[in-house]
Amino acid sequence: MHKLVYLCDWLPPDFGAVGQYSLHFARERAAAGEDVLLAGLSSGGGSLVEEPAGAGRLRVLRLATRPYDRADFRARALWTARTNLRLLWAARRELRRADEVLFTGSPPFLIHFVVPLNLLLRRRLTYRITDFHPECLMAEVGRVPRALAVFHRWTVALRRRVHRFEVLGEDQRERLLAQGIPAARIVLKRDPSPVAVPPGTEPLPPPAELAGKTLLLYSGNFGVAHDHETFVEGYRRHHGEGSGRVGLWLNATGAKADRVEAALRDLGLPLHRSRPLPLELLPRLLVTPAAHLITLRDEFVGYVLPSKVHGCIASGKAVLFVGSARSDVHRLCAAALPPDRYRRVEVGDAAGVARTLEAIADAASAASAS
């Protein structure tokens, strides 16, 4: 029986898209007849649980871990190094027995520990490259210091020792090809929607703060990769110069979520802020708004693919994407949604956001009148 060790970050019930999808894919591979150990992190205590797995075997190892302060760079670096070492140590016995080691882009920089270790283990390495590191850090800081540029070159050299890559989108494939990774080693394996959204799913009650408004929902992580300035300015124009019919439900975590909330509160604009809901409520949340908001800074195209796009598409609701046509967010939405339910605005085009919000409100009014 093929033995697989699958390494990722926060496993359910902790909030984290990578962990949710990792559990899904680990269950699939175990059901197909493989012996799978999925190792990840948990804020609720450590455990080792065996799940029913069809033709194979699935064990889920949760490593008790405290979250870190994302705003503190030194704390982030120390947490990442310690966590990656602890994760490999916790799975050390299974790593020695494995036929394949599959690791994700989260926790960050896991490749810098797995590839050197594999010089001894000599196992088949599969890298599900959910986010690119250190490219995300390079995009965040703008002007790249020499030390970070050297670190990046070392990272690319390590990637060339990986046997197989799973990419989330064609934009990620293009980034790897540009770094000299052979096309034969790259496989497109998209994330599914995190939940099924069957017809007739009952929406959640709209927030009282947004009563009478056409709901626009941003749900999930709102971090450094996501543009917020374009939307905030467009939303301000919609309420200051337009009809002001749209209200934002910000169901999100992350530094940018806090910035958006603070900016909109300062401007006195309609907003409901909540934290991500339990997974069992996600289908109802997804069908509640008239439209979903997705944003991505141009510098992060191909390095980050917002996983929320799959749930947004599954909801059948309209999508407003503030971002580049080079992103697979655009490819996916344009292919899956009718033209009247998908609208894309370039980063920096606040006037385009304001116009699109008017169109979303018009469509919602027409739907309610029919």
PDB file of N, CA, C and O in Angstrom, residues 104-162:
ATOM      1  N   THR A 104       2.623  21.490   1.603  1.00  0.00           N
ATOM      2  CA  THR A 104       1.943  22.647   1.045  1.00  0.00           C
ATOM      3  C   THR A 104       2.775  23.912   1.268  1.00  0.00           C
ATOM      4  O   THR A 104       3.812  23.886   1.919  1.00  0.00           O
ATOM      5  N   GLY A 105       2.267  25.023   0.731  1.00  0.00           N
ATOM      6  CA  GLY A 105       2.928  26.300   0.938  1.00  0.00           C
ATOM      7  C   GLY A 105       2.674  26.907   2.295  1.00  0.00           C
ATOM      8  O   GLY A 105       3.158  28.002   2.589  1.00  0.00           O
ATOM      9  N   SER A 106       1.931  26.214   3.134  1.00  0.00           N
ATOM     10  CA  SER A 106       1.633  26.674   4.497  1.00  0.00           C
ATOM     11  C   SER A 106       1.811  25.513   5.453  1.00  0.00           C
ATOM     12  O   SER A 106       1.210  24.457   5.244  1.00  0.00           O
ATOM     13  N   PRO A 107       2.604  25.678   6.524  1.00  0.00           N
ATOM     14  CA  PRO A 107       3.300  26.880   6.950  1.00  0.00           C
ATOM     15  C   PRO A 107       4.317  27.350   5.912  1.00  0.00           C
ATOM     16  O   PRO A 107       4.857  26.533   5.154  1.00  0.00           O
ATOM     17  N   PRO A 108       4.587  28.662   5.882  1.00  0.00           N
ATOM     18  CA  PRO A 108       5.549  29.171   4.914  1.00  0.00           C
ATOM     19  C   PRO A 108       6.937  28.565   5.099  1.00  0.00           C
ATOM     20  O   PRO A 108       7.319  28.179   6.206  1.00  0.00           O
ATOM     21  N   PHE A 109       7.652  28.464   4.005  1.00  0.00           N
ATOM     22  CA  PHE A 109       9.068  28.058   3.991  1.00  0.00           C
ATOM     23  C   PHE A 109       9.292  26.613   4.442  1.00  0.00           C
ATOM     24  O   PHE A 109      10.411  26.241   4.788  1.00  0.00           O
ATOM     25  N   LEU A 110       8.249  25.802   4.380  1.00  0.00           N
ATOM     26  CA  LEU A 110       8.423  24.390   4.722  1.00  0.00           C
ATOM     27  C   LEU A 110       9.380  23.705   3.750  1.00  0.00           C
ATOM     28  O   LEU A 110      10.094  22.768   4.126  1.00  0.00           O
ATOM     29  N   ILE A 111       9.429  24.176   2.518  1.00  0.00           N
ATOM     30  CA  ILE A 111      10.331  23.599   1.520  1.00  0.00           C
ATOM     31  C   ILE A 111      11.789  23.686   1.971  1.00  0.00           C
ATOM     32  O   ILE A 111      12.602  22.809   1.662  1.00  0.00           O
ATOM     33  N   HIS A 112      12.137  24.718   2.737  1.00  0.00           N
ATOM     34  CA  HIS A 112      13.528  24.911   3.161  1.00  0.00           C
ATOM     35  C   HIS A 112      13.952  23.891   4.217  1.00  0.00           C
ATOM     36  O   HIS A 112      15.147  23.752   4.503  1.00  0.00           O
ATOM     37  N   PHE A 113      12.984  23.177   4.770  1.00  0.00           N
ATOM     38  CA  PHE A 113      13.269  22.117   5.735  1.00  0.00           C
ATOM     39  C   PHE A 113      13.094  20.736   5.090  1.00  0.00           C
ATOM     40  O   PHE A 113      13.873  19.822   5.348  1.00  0.00           O
ATOM     41  N   VAL A 114      12.064  20.605   4.235  1.00  0.00           N
ATOM     42  CA  VAL A 114      11.743  19.298   3.669  1.00  0.00           C
ATOM     43  C   VAL A 114      12.794  18.861   2.644  1.00  0.00           C
ATOM     44  O   VAL A 114      13.247  17.708   2.660  1.00  0.00           O
ATOM     45  N   VAL A 115      13.185  19.748   1.749  1.00  0.00           N
ATOM     46  CA  VAL A 115      14.117  19.350   0.690  1.00  0.00           C
ATOM     47  C   VAL A 115      15.479  18.957   1.254  1.00  0.00           C
ATOM     48  O   VAL A 115      16.023  17.902   0.884  1.00  0.00           O
ATOM     49  N   PRO A 116      16.091  19.747   2.164  1.00  0.00           N
ATOM     50  CA  PRO A 116      17.361  19.273   2.747  1.00  0.00           C
ATOM     51  C   PRO A 116      17.210  17.947   3.497  1.00  0.00           C
ATOM     52  O   PRO A 116      18.095  17.083   3.401  1.00  0.00           O
ATOM     53  N   LEU A 117      16.107  17.771   4.225  1.00  0.00           N
ATOM     54  CA  LEU A 117      15.882  16.502   4.917  1.00  0.00           C
ATOM     55  C   LEU A 117      15.782  15.354   3.929  1.00  0.00           C
ATOM     56  O   LEU A 117      16.248  14.235   4.195  1.00  0.00           O
ATOM     57  N   ASN A 118      15.230  15.627   2.771  1.00  0.00           N
ATOM     58  CA  ASN A 118      15.046  14.562   1.787  1.00  0.00           C
ATOM     59  C   ASN A 118      16.350  14.105   1.145  1.00  0.00           C
ATOM     60  O   ASN A 118      16.383  13.067   0.482  1.00  0.00           O
ATOM     61  N   LEU A 119      17.416  14.848   1.344  1.00  0.00           N
ATOM     62  CA  LEU A 119      18.722  14.358   0.903  1.00  0.00           C
ATOM     63  C   LEU A 119      19.075  13.071   1.643  1.00  0.00           C
ATOM     64  O   LEU A 119      19.801  12.212   1.116  1.00  0.00           O
ATOM     65  N   LEU A 120      18.542  12.927   2.874  1.00  0.00           N
ATOM     66  CA  LEU A 120      18.725  11.696   3.645  1.00  0.00           C
ATOM     67  C   LEU A 120      17.600  10.696   3.400  1.00  0.00           C
ATOM     68  O   LEU A 120      17.832   9.504   3.239  1.00  0.00           O
ATOM     69  N   LEU A 121      16.351  11.192   3.355  1.00  0.00           N
ATOM     70  CA  LEU A 121      15.209  10.293   3.241  1.00  0.00           C
ATOM     71  C   LEU A 121      15.065   9.691   1.843  1.00  0.00           C
ATOM     72  O   LEU A 121      14.655   8.544   1.685  1.00  0.00           O
ATOM     73  N   ARG A 122      15.331  10.518   0.819  1.00  0.00           N
ATOM     74  CA  ARG A 122      15.212  10.110  -0.582  1.00  0.00           C
ATOM     75  C   ARG A 122      13.806   9.606  -0.905  1.00  0.00           C
ATOM     76  O   ARG A 122      13.619   8.543  -1.484  1.00  0.00           O
ATOM     77  N   ARG A 123      12.820  10.393  -0.517  1.00  0.00           N
ATOM     78  CA  ARG A 123      11.433  10.078  -0.828  1.00  0.00           C
ATOM     79  C   ARG A 123      10.966  10.932  -2.019  1.00  0.00           C
ATOM     80  O   ARG A 123      11.560  11.952  -2.337  1.00  0.00           O
ATOM     81  N   ARG A 124       9.873  10.532  -2.635  1.00  0.00           N
ATOM     82  CA  ARG A 124       9.282  11.325  -3.716  1.00  0.00           C
ATOM     83  C   ARG A 124       8.611  12.542  -3.086  1.00  0.00           C
ATOM     84  O   ARG A 124       7.780  12.406  -2.176  1.00  0.00           O
ATOM     85  N   LEU A 125       8.946  13.731  -3.563  1.00  0.00           N
ATOM     86  CA  LEU A 125       8.409  14.975  -3.009  1.00  0.00           C
ATOM     87  C   LEU A 125       7.377  15.578  -3.958  1.00  0.00           C
ATOM     88  O   LEU A 125       7.643  15.763  -5.160  1.00  0.00           O
ATOM     89  N   THR A 126       6.214  15.881  -3.394  1.00  0.00           N
ATOM     90  CA  THR A 126       5.169  16.613  -4.119  1.00  0.00           C
ATOM     91  C   THR A 126       4.905  17.909  -3.368  1.00  0.00           C
ATOM     92  O   THR A 126       4.692  17.890  -2.151  1.00  0.00           O
ATOM     93  N   TYR A 127       4.930  19.003  -4.079  1.00  0.00           N
ATOM     94  CA  TYR A 127       4.754  20.324  -3.475  1.00  0.00           C
ATOM     95  C   TYR A 127       3.443  20.921  -3.988  1.00  0.00           C
ATOM     96  O   TYR A 127       3.338  21.276  -5.167  1.00  0.00           O
ATOM     97  N   ARG A 128       2.441  20.999  -3.122  1.00  0.00           N
ATOM     98  CA  ARG A 128       1.199  21.701  -3.469  1.00  0.00           C
ATOM     99  C   ARG A 128       1.422  23.169  -3.131  1.00  0.00           C
ATOM    100  O   ARG A 128       1.284  23.596  -1.977  1.00  0.00           O
ATOM    101  N   ILE A 129       1.752  23.946  -4.149  1.00  0.00           N
ATOM    102  CA  ILE A 129       2.306  25.276  -3.928  1.00  0.00           C
ATOM    103  C   ILE A 129       1.166  26.295  -3.790  1.00  0.00           C
ATOM    104  O   ILE A 129       0.876  27.086  -4.681  1.00  0.00           O
ATOM    105  N   THR A 130       0.517  26.249  -2.646  1.00  0.00           N
ATOM    106  CA  THR A 130      -0.656  27.084  -2.387  1.00  0.00           C
ATOM    107  C   THR A 130      -0.324  28.565  -2.449  1.00  0.00           C
ATOM    108  O   THR A 130      -1.063  29.353  -3.034  1.00  0.00           O
ATOM    109  N   ASP A 131       0.762  28.982  -1.822  1.00  0.00           N
ATOM    110  CA  ASP A 131       1.264  30.350  -1.911  1.00  0.00           C
ATOM    111  C   ASP A 131       2.770  30.288  -2.152  1.00  0.00           C
ATOM    112  O   ASP A 131       3.436  29.365  -1.688  1.00  0.00           O
ATOM    113  N   PHE A 132       3.289  31.276  -2.847  1.00  0.00           N
ATOM    114  CA  PHE A 132       4.719  31.323  -3.132  1.00  0.00           C
ATOM    115  C   PHE A 132       5.432  32.131  -2.052  1.00  0.00           C
ATOM    116  O   PHE A 132       5.093  33.295  -1.810  1.00  0.00           O
ATOM    117  N   HIS A 133       6.411  31.494  -1.434  1.00  0.00           N
ATOM    118  CA  HIS A 133       7.275  32.184  -0.475  1.00  0.00           C
ATOM    119  C   HIS A 133       8.725  31.927  -0.897  1.00  0.00           C
ATOM    120  O   HIS A 133       9.068  30.796  -1.245  1.00  0.00           O
ATOM    121  N   PRO A 134       9.599  32.954  -0.945  1.00  0.00           N
ATOM    122  CA  PRO A 134       9.427  34.299  -0.377  1.00  0.00           C
ATOM    123  C   PRO A 134       8.851  35.336  -1.331  1.00  0.00           C
ATOM    124  O   PRO A 134       8.903  36.531  -1.044  1.00  0.00           O
ATOM    125  N   GLU A 135       8.314  34.921  -2.487  1.00  0.00           N
ATOM    126  CA  GLU A 135       7.815  35.908  -3.445  1.00  0.00           C
ATOM    127  C   GLU A 135       6.734  36.806  -2.839  1.00  0.00           C
ATOM    128  O   GLU A 135       6.671  38.009  -3.156  1.00  0.00           O
ATOM    129  N   CYS A 136       5.889  36.219  -1.974  1.00  0.00           N
ATOM    130  CA  CYS A 136       4.859  37.050  -1.334  1.00  0.00           C
ATOM    131  C   CYS A 136       5.500  38.122  -0.452  1.00  0.00           C
ATOM    132  O   CYS A 136       5.045  39.272  -0.422  1.00  0.00           O
ATOM    133  N   LEU A 137       6.552  37.747   0.260  1.00  0.00           N
ATOM    134  CA  LEU A 137       7.261  38.725   1.083  1.00  0.00           C
ATOM    135  C   LEU A 137       7.924  39.781   0.203  1.00  0.00           C
ATOM    136  O   LEU A 137       7.907  40.979   0.529  1.00  0.00           O
ATOM    137  N   MET A 138       8.482  39.355  -0.918  1.00  0.00           N
ATOM    138  CA  MET A 138       9.127  40.297  -1.831  1.00  0.00           C
ATOM    139  C   MET A 138       8.106  41.283  -2.399  1.00  0.00           C
ATOM    140  O   MET A 138       8.377  42.483  -2.528  1.00  0.00           O
ATOM    141  N   ALA A 139       6.929  40.789  -2.743  1.00  0.00           N
ATOM    142  CA  ALA A 139       5.881  41.670  -3.240  1.00  0.00           C
ATOM    143  C   ALA A 139       5.393  42.622  -2.157  1.00  0.00           C
ATOM    144  O   ALA A 139       5.020  43.762  -2.439  1.00  0.00           O
ATOM    145  N   GLU A 140       5.411  42.151  -0.920  1.00  0.00           N
ATOM    146  CA  GLU A 140       4.949  42.973   0.202  1.00  0.00           C
ATOM    147  C   GLU A 140       5.910  44.122   0.487  1.00  0.00           C
ATOM    148  O   GLU A 140       5.481  45.260   0.709  1.00  0.00           O
ATOM    149  N   VAL A 141       7.240  43.850   0.456  1.00  0.00           N
ATOM    150  CA  VAL A 141       8.198  44.893   0.825  1.00  0.00           C
ATOM    151  C   VAL A 141       8.518  45.830  -0.334  1.00  0.00           C
ATOM    152  O   VAL A 141       9.006  46.939  -0.116  1.00  0.00           O
ATOM    153  N   GLY A 142       8.232  45.389  -1.580  1.00  0.00           N
ATOM    154  CA  GLY A 142       8.492  46.255  -2.727  1.00  0.00           C
ATOM    155  C   GLY A 142       9.953  46.205  -3.148  1.00  0.00           C
ATOM    156  O   GLY A 142      10.334  45.398  -3.992  1.00  0.00           O
ATOM    157  N   ARG A 143      10.782  47.042  -2.580  1.00  0.00           N
ATOM    158  CA  ARG A 143      12.214  47.032  -2.893  1.00  0.00           C
ATOM    159  C   ARG A 143      12.873  45.887  -2.138  1.00  0.00           C
ATOM    160  O   ARG A 143      12.912  45.866  -0.908  1.00  0.00           O
ATOM    161  N   VAL A 144      13.426  44.931  -2.886  1.00  0.00           N
ATOM    162  CA  VAL A 144      13.911  43.687  -2.290  1.00  0.00           C
ATOM    163  C   VAL A 144      15.344  43.857  -1.808  1.00  0.00           C
ATOM    164  O   VAL A 144      16.247  44.151  -2.602  1.00  0.00           O
ATOM    165  N   PRO A 145      15.615  43.645  -0.515  1.00  0.00           N
ATOM    166  CA  PRO A 145      16.995  43.696  -0.017  1.00  0.00           C
ATOM    167  C   PRO A 145      17.838  42.581  -0.630  1.00  0.00           C
ATOM    168  O   PRO A 145      17.322  41.536  -1.045  1.00  0.00           O
ATOM    169  N   ARG A 146      19.144  42.806  -0.664  1.00  0.00           N
ATOM    170  CA  ARG A 146      20.053  41.830  -1.280  1.00  0.00           C
ATOM    171  C   ARG A 146      19.944  40.462  -0.608  1.00  0.00           C
ATOM    172  O   ARG A 146      19.934  39.431  -1.279  1.00  0.00           O
ATOM    173  N   ALA A 147      19.861  40.448   0.714  1.00  0.00           N
ATOM    174  CA  ALA A 147      19.783  39.171   1.429  1.00  0.00           C
ATOM    175  C   ALA A 147      18.535  38.389   1.022  1.00  0.00           C
ATOM    176  O   ALA A 147      18.580  37.162   0.872  1.00  0.00           O
ATOM    177  N   LEU A 148      17.416  39.095   0.827  1.00  0.00           N
ATOM    178  CA  LEU A 148      16.178  38.425   0.428  1.00  0.00           C
ATOM    179  C   LEU A 148      16.288  37.922  -1.007  1.00  0.00           C
ATOM    180  O   LEU A 148      15.773  36.842  -1.330  1.00  0.00           O
ATOM    181  N   ALA A 149      16.966  38.662  -1.860  1.00  0.00           N
ATOM    182  CA  ALA A 149      17.168  38.203  -3.232  1.00  0.00           C
ATOM    183  C   ALA A 149      17.999  36.922  -3.272  1.00  0.00           C
ATOM    184  O   ALA A 149      17.712  36.003  -4.054  1.00  0.00           O
ATOM    185  N   VAL A 150      19.033  36.847  -2.433  1.00  0.00           N
ATOM    186  CA  VAL A 150      19.845  35.626  -2.347  1.00  0.00           C
ATOM    187  C   VAL A 150      19.007  34.461  -1.827  1.00  0.00           C
ATOM    188  O   VAL A 150      19.085  33.335  -2.344  1.00  0.00           O
ATOM    189  N   PHE A 151      18.198  34.728  -0.811  1.00  0.00           N
ATOM    190  CA  PHE A 151      17.317  33.699  -0.250  1.00  0.00           C
ATOM    191  C   PHE A 151      16.354  33.190  -1.323  1.00  0.00           C
ATOM    192  O   PHE A 151      16.061  31.988  -1.396  1.00  0.00           O
ATOM    193  N   HIS A 152      15.869  34.084  -2.167  1.00  0.00           N
ATOM    194  CA  HIS A 152      14.960  33.686  -3.238  1.00  0.00           C
ATOM    195  C   HIS A 152      15.656  32.757  -4.230  1.00  0.00           C
ATOM    196  O   HIS A 152      15.077  31.750  -4.666  1.00  0.00           O
ATOM    197  N   ARG A 153      16.882  33.077  -4.587  1.00  0.00           N
ATOM    198  CA  ARG A 153      17.627  32.208  -5.514  1.00  0.00           C
ATOM    199  C   ARG A 153      17.820  30.815  -4.923  1.00  0.00           C
ATOM    200  O   ARG A 153      17.727  29.804  -5.638  1.00  0.00           O
ATOM    201  N   TRP A 154      18.103  30.765  -3.622  1.00  0.00           N
ATOM    202  CA  TRP A 154      18.235  29.464  -2.959  1.00  0.00           C
ATOM    203  C   TRP A 154      16.902  28.715  -2.998  1.00  0.00           C
ATOM    204  O   TRP A 154      16.869  27.495  -3.239  1.00  0.00           O
ATOM    205  N   THR A 155      15.797  29.419  -2.785  1.00  0.00           N
ATOM    206  CA  THR A 155      14.473  28.792  -2.814  1.00  0.00           C
ATOM    207  C   THR A 155      14.192  28.181  -4.182  1.00  0.00           C
ATOM    208  O   THR A 155      13.695  27.051  -4.280  1.00  0.00           O
ATOM    209  N   VAL A 156      14.495  28.916  -5.243  1.00  0.00           N
ATOM    210  CA  VAL A 156      14.284  28.399  -6.596  1.00  0.00           C
ATOM    211  C   VAL A 156      15.139  27.150  -6.831  1.00  0.00           C
ATOM    212  O   VAL A 156      14.680  26.170  -7.434  1.00  0.00           O
ATOM    213  N   ALA A 157      16.356  27.151  -6.313  1.00  0.00           N
ATOM    214  CA  ALA A 157      17.215  25.964  -6.436  1.00  0.00           C
ATOM    215  C   ALA A 157      16.605  24.770  -5.712  1.00  0.00           C
ATOM    216  O   ALA A 157      16.665  23.628  -6.209  1.00  0.00           O
ATOM    217  N   LEU A 158      16.012  25.002  -4.544  1.00  0.00           N
ATOM    218  CA  LEU A 158      15.346  23.921  -3.816  1.00  0.00           C
ATOM    219  C   LEU A 158      14.138  23.400  -4.588  1.00  0.00           C
ATOM    220  O   LEU A 158      13.874  22.186  -4.608  1.00  0.00           O
ATOM    221  N   ARG A 159      13.400  24.299  -5.216  1.00  0.00           N
ATOM    222  CA  ARG A 159      12.220  23.870  -5.988  1.00  0.00           C
ATOM    223  C   ARG A 159      12.615  22.921  -7.110  1.00  0.00           C
ATOM    224  O   ARG A 159      11.854  22.012  -7.468  1.00  0.00           O
ATOM    225  N   ARG A 160      13.781  23.108  -7.660  1.00  0.00           N
ATOM    226  CA  ARG A 160      14.202  22.244  -8.767  1.00  0.00           C
ATOM    227  C   ARG A 160      14.510  20.826  -8.315  1.00  0.00           C
ATOM    228  O   ARG A 160      14.697  19.935  -9.154  1.00  0.00           O
ATOM    229  N   ARG A 161      14.534  20.597  -6.997  1.00  0.00           N
ATOM    230  CA  ARG A 161      14.756  19.246  -6.461  1.00  0.00           C
ATOM    231  C   ARG A 161      13.434  18.567  -6.083  1.00  0.00           C
ATOM    232  O   ARG A 161      13.438  17.449  -5.549  1.00  0.00           O
ATOM    233  N   VAL A 162      12.317  19.242  -6.339  1.00  0.00           N
ATOM    234  CA  VAL A 162      10.995  18.659  -6.086  1.00  0.00           C
ATOM    235  C   VAL A 162      10.574  17.849  -7.306  1.00  0.00           C
ATOM    236  O   VAL A 162      10.744  18.277  -8.446  1.00  0.00           O
TER     237      VAL A 162
END
